[in-house]
PDB file of N, CA and C in Angstrom:
ATOM      1  N   MET A   1     111.626-146.099  90.102  1.00 61.00           N
ATOM      2  CA  MET A   1     112.223-146.300  91.405  1.00 61.00           C
ATOM      3  C   MET A   1     113.244-147.433  91.284  1.00 61.00           C
ATOM      4  N   THR A   2     114.363-147.265  91.940  1.00 74.00           N
ATOM      5  CA  THR A   2     115.405-148.284  91.878  1.00 74.00           C
ATOM      6  C   THR A   2     115.399-149.129  93.144  1.00 74.00           C
ATOM      7  N   SER A   3     115.849-150.350  92.994  1.00 77.00           N
ATOM      8  CA  SER A   3     115.959-151.258  94.138  1.00 77.00           C
ATOM      9  C   SER A   3     117.321-151.075  94.785  1.00 77.00           C
ATOM     10  N   PRO A   4     117.390-151.239  96.103  1.00 79.00           N
ATOM     11  CA  PRO A   4     118.697-151.136  96.759  1.00 79.00           C
ATOM     12  C   PRO A   4     119.615-152.268  96.300  1.00 79.00           C
ATOM     13  N   ILE A   5     120.884-151.964  96.216  1.00 80.00           N
ATOM     14  CA  ILE A   5     121.879-152.950  95.803  1.00 80.00           C
ATOM     15  C   ILE A   5     122.606-153.460  97.035  1.00 80.00           C
ATOM     16  N   SER A   6     122.709-154.765  97.136  1.00 80.00           N
ATOM     17  CA  SER A   6     123.415-155.381  98.246  1.00 80.00           C
ATOM     18  C   SER A   6     124.904-155.423  97.905  1.00 80.00           C
ATOM     19  N   MET A   7     125.718-154.749  98.700  1.00 85.00           N
ATOM     20  CA  MET A   7     127.153-154.709  98.466  1.00 85.00           C
ATOM     21  C   MET A   7     127.828-155.809  99.286  1.00 85.00           C
ATOM     22  N   PRO A   8     128.829-156.437  98.698  1.00 89.00           N
ATOM     23  CA  PRO A   8     129.529-157.496  99.445  1.00 89.00           C
ATOM     24  C   PRO A   8     130.401-156.920 100.552  1.00 89.00           C
ATOM     25  N   GLU A   9     130.657-157.741 101.540  1.00 92.00           N
ATOM     26  CA  GLU A   9     131.589-157.410 102.615  1.00 92.00           C
ATOM     27  C   GLU A   9     132.805-158.314 102.429  1.00 92.00           C
ATOM     28  N   VAL A  10     133.989-157.755 102.590  1.00 95.00           N
ATOM     29  CA  VAL A  10     135.217-158.537 102.458  1.00 95.00           C
ATOM     30  C   VAL A  10     135.884-158.599 103.826  1.00 95.00           C
ATOM     31  N   ILE A  11     136.138-159.815 104.294  1.00 94.00           N
ATOM     32  CA  ILE A  11     136.783-160.058 105.579  1.00 94.00           C
ATOM     33  C   ILE A  11     138.155-160.641 105.276  1.00 94.00           C
ATOM     34  N   THR A  12     139.204-160.052 105.851  1.00 96.00           N
ATOM     35  CA  THR A  12     140.553-160.509 105.541  1.00 96.00           C
ATOM     36  C   THR A  12     141.304-160.956 106.787  1.00 96.00           C
ATOM     37  N   TYR A  13     142.223-161.879 106.568  1.00 96.00           N
ATOM     38  CA  TYR A  13     143.115-162.347 107.623  1.00 96.00           C
ATOM     39  C   TYR A  13     144.514-162.465 107.035  1.00 96.00           C
ATOM     40  N   SER A  14     145.510-162.143 107.819  1.00 97.00           N
ATOM     41  CA  SER A  14     146.899-162.363 107.467  1.00 97.00           C
ATOM     42  C   SER A  14     147.504-163.142 108.625  1.00 97.00           C
ATOM     43  N   ILE A  15     147.991-164.346 108.339  1.00 97.00           N
ATOM     44  CA  ILE A  15     148.407-165.251 109.408  1.00 97.00           C
ATOM     45  C   ILE A  15     149.766-165.853 109.076  1.00 97.00           C
ATOM     46  N   GLN A  16     150.640-165.889 110.042  1.00 97.00           N
ATOM     47  CA  GLN A  16     151.925-166.574 109.871  1.00 97.00           C
ATOM     48  C   GLN A  16     151.838-167.944 110.527  1.00 97.00           C
ATOM     49  N   ALA A  17     152.231-168.968 109.776  1.00 97.00           N
ATOM     50  CA  ALA A  17     152.168-170.349 110.267  1.00 97.00           C
ATOM     51  C   ALA A  17     153.146-170.561 111.413  1.00 97.00           C
ATOM     52  N   LYS A  18     152.717-171.345 112.374  1.00 96.00           N
ATOM     53  CA  LYS A  18     153.573-171.789 113.477  1.00 96.00           C
ATOM     54  C   LYS A  18     153.718-173.295 113.324  1.00 96.00           C
ATOM     55  N   GLY A  19     154.861-173.726 112.797  1.00 95.00           N
ATOM     56  CA  GLY A  19     155.006-175.126 112.433  1.00 95.00           C
ATOM     57  C   GLY A  19     154.054-175.424 111.290  1.00 95.00           C
ATOM     58  N   SER A  20     153.241-176.448 111.425  1.00 94.00           N
ATOM     59  CA  SER A  20     152.251-176.764 110.395  1.00 94.00           C
ATOM     60  C   SER A  20     150.907-176.090 110.670  1.00 94.00           C
ATOM     61  N   GLY A  21     150.782-175.434 111.831  1.00 95.00           N
ATOM     62  CA  GLY A  21     149.514-174.826 112.218  1.00 95.00           C
ATOM     63  C   GLY A  21     149.326-173.417 111.688  1.00 95.00           C
ATOM     64  N   VAL A  22     148.105-173.133 111.248  1.00 97.00           N
ATOM     65  CA  VAL A  22     147.708-171.797 110.809  1.00 97.00           C
ATOM     66  C   VAL A  22     146.529-171.414 111.692  1.00 97.00           C
ATOM     67  N   TYR A  23     146.762-170.495 112.637  1.00 96.00           N
ATOM     68  CA  TYR A  23     145.770-170.188 113.674  1.00 96.00           C
ATOM     69  C   TYR A  23     145.139-168.824 113.448  1.00 96.00           C
ATOM     70  N   PHE A  24     143.816-168.800 113.349  1.00 95.00           N
ATOM     71  CA  PHE A  24     143.084-167.560 113.141  1.00 95.00           C
ATOM     72  C   PHE A  24     143.095-166.720 114.415  1.00 95.00           C
ATOM     73  N   PRO A  25     143.112-165.398 114.270  1.00 92.00           N
ATOM     74  CA  PRO A  25     143.086-164.531 115.452  1.00 92.00           C
ATOM     75  C   PRO A  25     141.723-164.521 116.129  1.00 92.00           C
ATOM     76  N   ARG A  26     141.639-163.839 117.242  1.00 85.00           N
ATOM     77  CA  ARG A  26     140.406-163.636 118.025  1.00 85.00           C
ATOM     78  C   ARG A  26     139.836-164.934 118.575  1.00 85.00           C
ATOM     79  N   GLY A  27     140.712-165.882 118.900  1.00 86.00           N
ATOM     80  CA  GLY A  27     140.270-167.080 119.590  1.00 86.00           C
ATOM     81  C   GLY A  27     139.625-168.158 118.741  1.00 86.00           C
ATOM     82  N   PHE A  28     139.691-168.040 117.408  1.00 88.00           N
ATOM     83  CA  PHE A  28     139.080-169.065 116.553  1.00 88.00           C
ATOM     84  C   PHE A  28     139.909-170.341 116.496  1.00 88.00           C
ATOM     85  N   GLY A  29     141.181-170.276 116.789  1.00 94.00           N
ATOM     86  CA  GLY A  29     142.042-171.450 116.676  1.00 94.00           C
ATOM     87  C   GLY A  29     142.325-171.751 115.217  1.00 94.00           C
ATOM     88  N   SER A  30     142.454-173.028 114.885  1.00 96.00           N
ATOM     89  CA  SER A  30     142.806-173.395 113.514  1.00 96.00           C
ATOM     90  C   SER A  30     141.580-173.607 112.618  1.00 96.00           C
ATOM     91  N   TYR A  31     140.369-173.501 113.166  1.00 97.00           N
ATOM     92  CA  TYR A  31     139.143-173.663 112.380  1.00 97.00           C
ATOM     93  C   TYR A  31     138.291-172.412 112.476  1.00 97.00           C
ATOM     94  N   LEU A  32     138.093-171.762 111.336  1.00 96.00           N
ATOM     95  CA  LEU A  32     137.257-170.567 111.287  1.00 96.00           C
ATOM     96  C   LEU A  32     135.848-170.965 110.879  1.00 96.00           C
ATOM     97  N   PRO A  33     134.838-170.719 111.742  1.00 94.00           N
ATOM     98  CA  PRO A  33     133.456-170.999 111.317  1.00 94.00           C
ATOM     99  C   PRO A  33     133.086-170.028 110.192  1.00 94.00           C
ATOM    100  N   LEU A  34     132.574-170.554 109.096  1.00 92.00           N
ATOM    101  CA  LEU A  34     132.214-169.681 107.979  1.00 92.00           C
ATOM    102  C   LEU A  34     130.909-168.958 108.268  1.00 92.00           C
ATOM    103  N   TYR A  35     130.855-167.752 107.799  1.00 84.00           N
ATOM    104  CA  TYR A  35     129.730-166.857 108.039  1.00 84.00           C
ATOM    105  C   TYR A  35     128.564-167.200 107.119  1.00 84.00           C
ATOM    106  N   THR A  36     127.366-166.840 107.530  1.00 83.00           N
ATOM    107  CA  THR A  36     126.220-166.911 106.640  1.00 83.00           C
ATOM    108  C   THR A  36     126.473-165.931 105.504  1.00 83.00           C
ATOM    109  N   GLY A  37     126.169-166.324 104.296  1.00 84.00           N
ATOM    110  CA  GLY A  37     126.337-165.442 103.155  1.00 84.00           C
ATOM    111  C   GLY A  37     127.696-165.509 102.487  1.00 84.00           C
ATOM    112  N   VAL A  38     128.576-166.408 102.922  1.00 88.00           N
ATOM    113  CA  VAL A  38     129.884-166.531 102.277  1.00 88.00           C
ATOM    114  C   VAL A  38     129.687-166.983 100.835  1.00 88.00           C
ATOM    115  N   GLN A  39     130.353-166.308  99.915  1.00 89.00           N
ATOM    116  CA  GLN A  39     130.263-166.657  98.496  1.00 89.00           C
ATOM    117  C   GLN A  39     131.584-167.168  97.953  1.00 89.00           C
ATOM    118  N   THR A  40     132.690-166.491  98.296  1.00 94.00           N
ATOM    119  CA  THR A  40     133.990-166.799  97.714  1.00 94.00           C
ATOM    120  C   THR A  40     135.071-166.666  98.775  1.00 94.00           C
ATOM    121  N   ILE A  41     136.057-167.552  98.702  1.00 97.00           N
ATOM    122  CA  ILE A  41     137.230-167.468  99.573  1.00 97.00           C
ATOM    123  C   ILE A  41     138.455-167.442  98.666  1.00 97.00           C
ATOM    124  N   MET A  42     139.313-166.441  98.881  1.00 97.00           N
ATOM    125  CA  MET A  42     140.558-166.338  98.130  1.00 97.00           C
ATOM    126  C   MET A  42     141.699-166.427  99.128  1.00 97.00           C
ATOM    127  N   ALA A  43     142.727-167.219  98.795  1.00 98.00           N
ATOM    128  CA  ALA A  43     143.846-167.397  99.718  1.00 98.00           C
ATOM    129  C   ALA A  43     145.151-167.533  98.940  1.00 98.00           C
ATOM    130  N   THR A  44     146.225-167.077  99.573  1.00 98.00           N
ATOM    131  CA  THR A  44     147.562-167.191  99.003  1.00 98.00           C
ATOM    132  C   THR A  44     148.530-167.491 100.129  1.00 98.00           C
ATOM    133  N   VAL A  45     149.577-168.262  99.821  1.00 98.00           N
ATOM    134  CA  VAL A  45     150.642-168.500 100.775  1.00 98.00           C
ATOM    135  C   VAL A  45     151.943-167.993 100.160  1.00 98.00           C
ATOM    136  N   HIS A  46     152.748-167.329 100.972  1.00 98.00           N
ATOM    137  CA  HIS A  46     154.069-166.852 100.554  1.00 98.00           C
ATOM    138  C   HIS A  46     155.102-167.400 101.524  1.00 98.00           C
ATOM    139  N   GLY A  47     156.232-167.799 100.994  1.00 98.00           N
ATOM    140  CA  GLY A  47     157.292-168.333 101.837  1.00 98.00           C
ATOM    141  C   GLY A  47     157.091-169.783 102.202  1.00 98.00           C
ATOM    142  N   GLY A  48     156.319-170.498 101.385  1.00 98.00           N
ATOM    143  CA  GLY A  48     156.092-171.908 101.665  1.00 98.00           C
ATOM    144  C   GLY A  48     154.967-172.463 100.818  1.00 98.00           C
ATOM    145  N   THR A  49     154.508-173.624 101.213  1.00 98.00           N
ATOM    146  CA  THR A  49     153.378-174.282 100.559  1.00 98.00           C
ATOM    147  C   THR A  49     152.440-174.797 101.645  1.00 98.00           C
ATOM    148  N   GLY A  50     151.276-175.247 101.243  1.00 98.00           N
ATOM    149  CA  GLY A  50     150.327-175.758 102.220  1.00 98.00           C
ATOM    150  C   GLY A  50     149.064-176.230 101.541  1.00 98.00           C
ATOM    151  N   SER A  51     147.964-176.195 102.277  1.00 98.00           N
ATOM    152  CA  SER A  51     146.676-176.592 101.732  1.00 98.00           C
ATOM    153  C   SER A  51     145.559-175.867 102.469  1.00 98.00           C
ATOM    154  N   ILE A  52     144.442-175.723 101.775  1.00 97.00           N
ATOM    155  CA  ILE A  52     143.246-175.079 102.321  1.00 97.00           C
ATOM    156  C   ILE A  52     142.155-176.145 102.370  1.00 97.00           C
ATOM    157  N   HIS A  53     141.335-176.101 103.429  1.00 97.00           N
ATOM    158  CA  HIS A  53     140.337-177.162 103.637  1.00 97.00           C
ATOM    159  C   HIS A  53     138.986-176.574 104.063  1.00 97.00           C
ATOM    160  N   LEU A  54     137.928-177.200 103.611  1.00 95.00           N
ATOM    161  CA  LEU A  54     136.584-176.934 104.105  1.00 95.00           C
ATOM    162  C   LEU A  54     136.100-178.197 104.804  1.00 95.00           C
ATOM    163  N   SER A  55     135.436-178.037 105.944  1.00 95.00           N
ATOM    164  CA  SER A  55     134.924-179.191 106.681  1.00 95.00           C
ATOM    165  C   SER A  55     133.563-178.866 107.284  1.00 95.00           C
ATOM    166  N   THR A  56     132.853-179.905 107.687  1.00 94.00           N
ATOM    167  CA  THR A  56     131.526-179.724 108.268  1.00 94.00           C
ATOM    168  C   THR A  56     131.573-179.577 109.788  1.00 94.00           C
ATOM    169  N   GLU A  57     132.694-179.937 110.389  1.00 95.00           N
ATOM    170  CA  GLU A  57     132.915-179.756 111.825  1.00 95.00           C
ATOM    171  C   GLU A  57     134.343-179.252 112.008  1.00 95.00           C
ATOM    172  N   ALA A  58     134.655-178.785 113.189  1.00 95.00           N
ATOM    173  CA  ALA A  58     135.993-178.269 113.468  1.00 95.00           C
ATOM    174  C   ALA A  58     136.950-179.421 113.772  1.00 95.00           C
ATOM    175  N   ARG A  59     137.064-180.351 112.808  1.00 94.00           N
ATOM    176  CA  ARG A  59     137.971-181.489 112.929  1.00 94.00           C
ATOM    177  C   ARG A  59     138.362-181.951 111.524  1.00 94.00           C
ATOM    178  N   TYR A  60     139.580-182.419 111.403  1.00 93.00           N
ATOM    179  CA  TYR A  60     140.071-182.783 110.076  1.00 93.00           C
ATOM    180  C   TYR A  60     139.327-183.983 109.481  1.00 93.00           C
ATOM    181  N   GLN A  61     138.737-184.831 110.300  1.00 95.00           N
ATOM    182  CA  GLN A  61     138.045-186.013 109.794  1.00 95.00           C
ATOM    183  C   GLN A  61     136.813-185.661 108.955  1.00 95.00           C
ATOM    184  N   THR A  62     136.306-184.429 109.079  1.00 95.00           N
ATOM    185  CA  THR A  62     135.083-184.060 108.358  1.00 95.00           C
ATOM    186  C   THR A  62     135.363-183.180 107.136  1.00 95.00           C
ATOM    187  N   ARG A  63     136.608-183.152 106.681  1.00 94.00           N
ATOM    188  CA  ARG A  63     136.940-182.373 105.478  1.00 94.00           C
ATOM    189  C   ARG A  63     136.189-182.926 104.278  1.00 94.00           C
ATOM    190  N   PHE A  64     135.615-182.006 103.487  1.00 93.00           N
ATOM    191  CA  PHE A  64     134.950-182.446 102.271  1.00 93.00           C
ATOM    192  C   PHE A  64     135.544-181.800 101.026  1.00 93.00           C
ATOM    193  N   HIS A  65     136.454-180.835 101.216  1.00 94.00           N
ATOM    194  CA  HIS A  65     137.104-180.207 100.065  1.00 94.00           C
ATOM    195  C   HIS A  65     138.478-179.718 100.496  1.00 94.00           C
ATOM    196  N   SER A  66     139.511-180.079  99.745  1.00 95.00           N
ATOM    197  CA  SER A  66     140.883-179.665 100.035  1.00 95.00           C
ATOM    198  C   SER A  66     141.579-179.288  98.737  1.00 95.00           C
ATOM    199  N   VAL A  67     142.403-178.241  98.810  1.00 97.00           N
ATOM    200  CA  VAL A  67     143.164-177.798  97.646  1.00 97.00           C
ATOM    201  C   VAL A  67     144.591-177.508  98.099  1.00 97.00           C
ATOM    202  N   ASP A  68     145.574-178.060  97.368  1.00 98.00           N
ATOM    203  CA  ASP A  68     146.975-177.757  97.657  1.00 98.00           C
ATOM    204  C   ASP A  68     147.279-176.324  97.255  1.00 98.00           C
ATOM    205  N   MET A  69     148.153-175.678  98.021  1.00 98.00           N
ATOM    206  CA  MET A  69     148.538-174.291  97.760  1.00 98.00           C
ATOM    207  C   MET A  69     150.031-174.240  97.455  1.00 98.00           C
ATOM    208  N   GLU A  70     150.374-173.587  96.341  1.00 98.00           N
ATOM    209  CA  GLU A  70     151.761-173.393  95.958  1.00 98.00           C
ATOM    210  C   GLU A  70     152.188-171.980  96.333  1.00 98.00           C
ATOM    211  N   ASN A  71     153.470-171.800  96.574  1.00 98.00           N
ATOM    212  CA  ASN A  71     154.009-170.506  96.957  1.00 98.00           C
ATOM    213  C   ASN A  71     153.640-169.421  95.937  1.00 98.00           C
ATOM    214  N   GLY A  72     152.949-168.388  96.385  1.00 97.00           N
ATOM    215  CA  GLY A  72     152.620-167.238  95.553  1.00 97.00           C
ATOM    216  C   GLY A  72     151.492-167.410  94.569  1.00 97.00           C
ATOM    217  N   LYS A  73     150.870-168.583  94.491  1.00 98.00           N
ATOM    218  CA  LYS A  73     149.775-168.803  93.543  1.00 98.00           C
ATOM    219  C   LYS A  73     148.441-168.759  94.278  1.00 98.00           C
ATOM    220  N   PRO A  74     147.563-167.823  93.899  1.00 97.00           N
ATOM    221  CA  PRO A  74     146.279-167.712  94.596  1.00 97.00           C
ATOM    222  C   PRO A  74     145.369-168.918  94.361  1.00 97.00           C
ATOM    223  N   VAL A  75     144.592-169.218  95.384  1.00 97.00           N
ATOM    224  CA  VAL A  75     143.571-170.267  95.324  1.00 97.00           C
ATOM    225  C   VAL A  75     142.231-169.576  95.532  1.00 97.00           C
ATOM    226  N   VAL A  76     141.259-169.886  94.685  1.00 97.00           N
ATOM    227  CA  VAL A  76     139.922-169.309  94.814  1.00 97.00           C
ATOM    228  C   VAL A  76     138.925-170.442  94.976  1.00 97.00           C
ATOM    229  N   LEU A  77     138.160-170.375  96.063  1.00 95.00           N
ATOM    230  CA  LEU A  77     137.063-171.315  96.281  1.00 95.00           C
ATOM    231  C   LEU A  77     135.777-170.530  96.065  1.00 95.00           C
ATOM    232  N   SER A  78     135.076-170.837  94.991  1.00 89.00           N
ATOM    233  CA  SER A  78     133.831-170.125  94.705  1.00 89.00           C
ATOM    234  C   SER A  78     132.645-171.015  95.031  1.00 89.00           C
ATOM    235  N   ASN A  79     131.478-170.406  95.116  1.00 83.00           N
ATOM    236  CA  ASN A  79     130.255-171.149  95.442  1.00 83.00           C
ATOM    237  C   ASN A  79     130.390-171.871  96.774  1.00 83.00           C
ATOM    238  N   VAL A  80     130.803-171.158  97.789  1.00 87.00           N
ATOM    239  CA  VAL A  80     131.040-171.743  99.101  1.00 87.00           C
ATOM    240  C   VAL A  80     129.865-171.446 100.039  1.00 87.00           C
ATOM    241  N   ALA A  81     128.691-171.310  99.498  1.00 80.00           N
ATOM    242  CA  ALA A  81     127.525-170.982 100.313  1.00 80.00           C
ATOM    243  C   ALA A  81     127.308-172.032 101.400  1.00 80.00           C
ATOM    244  N   ARG A  82     126.977-171.556 102.582  1.00 82.00           N
ATOM    245  CA  ARG A  82     126.691-172.458 103.704  1.00 82.00           C
ATOM    246  C   ARG A  82     125.201-172.735 103.739  1.00 82.00           C
ATOM    247  N   PRO A  83     124.775-174.000 103.635  1.00 80.00           N
ATOM    248  CA  PRO A  83     123.346-174.303 103.676  1.00 80.00           C
ATOM    249  C   PRO A  83     122.707-173.867 105.001  1.00 80.00           C
ATOM    250  N   GLU A  84     121.471-173.478 104.943  1.00 82.00           N
ATOM    251  CA  GLU A  84     120.723-173.063 106.132  1.00 82.00           C
ATOM    252  C   GLU A  84     120.760-174.154 107.189  1.00 82.00           C
ATOM    253  N   GLY A  85     121.131-173.803 108.399  1.00 87.00           N
ATOM    254  CA  GLY A  85     121.173-174.737 109.510  1.00 87.00           C
ATOM    255  C   GLY A  85     122.422-175.601 109.570  1.00 87.00           C
ATOM    256  N   ALA A  86     123.307-175.491 108.579  1.00 89.00           N
ATOM    257  CA  ALA A  86     124.533-176.301 108.552  1.00 89.00           C
ATOM    258  C   ALA A  86     125.723-175.466 109.017  1.00 89.00           C
ATOM    259  N   GLN A  87     126.771-176.140 109.377  1.00 92.00           N
ATOM    260  CA  GLN A  87     128.019-175.475 109.750  1.00 92.00           C
ATOM    261  C   GLN A  87     129.085-175.806 108.713  1.00 92.00           C
ATOM    262  N   ARG A  88     129.959-174.855 108.460  1.00 94.00           N
ATOM    263  CA  ARG A  88     131.112-175.054 107.585  1.00 94.00           C
ATOM    264  C   ARG A  88     132.301-174.385 108.239  1.00 94.00           C
ATOM    265  N   TYR A  89     133.470-174.998 108.104  1.00 95.00           N
ATOM    266  CA  TYR A  89     134.680-174.475 108.712  1.00 95.00           C
ATOM    267  C   TYR A  89     135.795-174.397 107.679  1.00 95.00           C
ATOM    268  N   LEU A  90     136.623-173.379 107.820  1.00 96.00           N
ATOM    269  CA  LEU A  90     137.780-173.167 106.971  1.00 96.00           C
ATOM    270  C   LEU A  90     139.029-173.426 107.792  1.00 96.00           C
ATOM    271  N   SER A  91     139.983-174.171 107.210  1.00 97.00           N
ATOM    272  CA  SER A  91     141.250-174.394 107.902  1.00 97.00           C
ATOM    273  C   SER A  91     142.373-174.490 106.876  1.00 97.00           C
ATOM    274  N   PHE A  92     143.599-174.379 107.367  1.00 97.00           N
ATOM    275  CA  PHE A  92     144.787-174.460 106.526  1.00 97.00           C
ATOM    276  C   PHE A  92     145.787-175.402 107.163  1.00 97.00           C
ATOM    277  N   TYR A  93     146.671-175.923 106.332  1.00 97.00           N
ATOM    278  CA  TYR A  93     147.809-176.697 106.800  1.00 97.00           C
ATOM    279  C   TYR A  93     149.029-176.112 106.107  1.00 97.00           C
ATOM    280  N   SER A  94     150.090-175.898 106.849  1.00 98.00           N
ATOM    281  CA  SER A  94     151.309-175.343 106.291  1.00 98.00           C
ATOM    282  C   SER A  94     152.405-176.404 106.252  1.00 98.00           C
ATOM    283  N   ASN A  95     153.103-176.464 105.142  1.00 98.00           N
ATOM    284  CA  ASN A  95     154.257-177.352 105.032  1.00 98.00           C
ATOM    285  C   ASN A  95     155.532-176.685 105.536  1.00 98.00           C
ATOM    286  N   ASP A  96     155.458-175.377 105.826  1.00 97.00           N
ATOM    287  CA  ASP A  96     156.656-174.608 106.167  1.00 97.00           C
ATOM    288  C   ASP A  96     156.402-173.681 107.351  1.00 97.00           C
ATOM    289  N   ASP A  97     157.215-173.815 108.382  1.00 97.00           N
ATOM    290  CA  ASP A  97     157.132-172.917 109.533  1.00 97.00           C
ATOM    291  C   ASP A  97     157.382-171.488 109.075  1.00 97.00           C
ATOM    292  N   GLY A  98     156.546-170.560 109.499  1.00 97.00           N
ATOM    293  CA  GLY A  98     156.722-169.149 109.179  1.00 97.00           C
ATOM    294  C   GLY A  98     156.127-168.710 107.857  1.00 97.00           C
ATOM    295  N   ALA A  99     155.496-169.606 107.111  1.00 98.00           N
ATOM    296  CA  ALA A  99     154.852-169.221 105.856  1.00 98.00           C
ATOM    297  C   ALA A  99     153.730-168.231 106.148  1.00 98.00           C
ATOM    298  N   ASP A 100     153.547-167.268 105.253  1.00 98.00           N
ATOM    299  CA  ASP A 100     152.516-166.236 105.417  1.00 98.00           C
ATOM    300  C   ASP A 100     151.290-166.585 104.591  1.00 98.00           C
ATOM    301  N   PHE A 101     150.145-166.690 105.252  1.00 98.00           N
ATOM    302  CA  PHE A 101     148.877-166.976 104.591  1.00 98.00           C
ATOM    303  C   PHE A 101     148.025-165.718 104.576  1.00 98.00           C
ATOM    304  N   GLY A 102     147.518-165.351 103.405  1.00 98.00           N
ATOM    305  CA  GLY A 102     146.597-164.232 103.263  1.00 98.00           C
ATOM    306  C   GLY A 102     145.258-164.758 102.804  1.00 98.00           C
ATOM    307  N   ILE A 103     144.181-164.344 103.475  1.00 97.00           N
ATOM    308  CA  ILE A 103     142.849-164.854 103.182  1.00 97.00           C
ATOM    309  C   ILE A 103     141.885-163.691 103.011  1.00 97.00           C
ATOM    310  N   ALA A 104     141.041-163.761 101.989  1.00 97.00           N
ATOM    311  CA  ALA A 104     139.966-162.790 101.810  1.00 97.00           C
ATOM    312  C   ALA A 104     138.674-163.581 101.608  1.00 97.00           C
ATOM    313  N   ILE A 105     137.671-163.267 102.428  1.00 95.00           N
ATOM    314  CA  ILE A 105     136.377-163.939 102.365  1.00 95.00           C
ATOM    315  C   ILE A 105     135.341-162.917 101.929  1.00 95.00           C
ATOM    316  N   VAL A 106     134.643-163.221 100.835  1.00 94.00           N
ATOM    317  CA  VAL A 106     133.605-162.325 100.321  1.00 94.00           C
ATOM    318  C   VAL A 106     132.257-162.871 100.747  1.00 94.00           C
ATOM    319  N   LYS A 107     131.469-162.026 101.413  1.00 90.00           N
ATOM    320  CA  LYS A 107     130.130-162.451 101.841  1.00 90.00           C
ATOM    321  C   LYS A 107     129.115-161.364 101.519  1.00 90.00           C
ATOM    322  N   TYR A 108     127.882-161.803 101.337  1.00 84.00           N
ATOM    323  CA  TYR A 108     126.777-160.886 101.085  1.00 84.00           C
ATOM    324  C   TYR A 108     125.826-160.909 102.237  1.00 84.00           C
TER     325      TYR A 108
END
């Protein structure tokens, strides 16, 4: 007898920066609460540069991990598991108005 295999779910966003702001759709604003089961986040910016951030609250003062993003070069954040009972948020900063950010979040 075989065991069932858990397949990952991929959640994607495509966002155009407005000034330095990168705002998620569906009312999330600039901070996306990370889902339970998040494993990996992949992001790319085209038409500019910026940075990707993880924080414990929906405010920049609680950032605990930041990575600069170069035009066209993918950034991969692995091992992004959210501890039980904790909150984690994803945000971006754009150096260029109109830059296109593509995000793929892999969760189990």
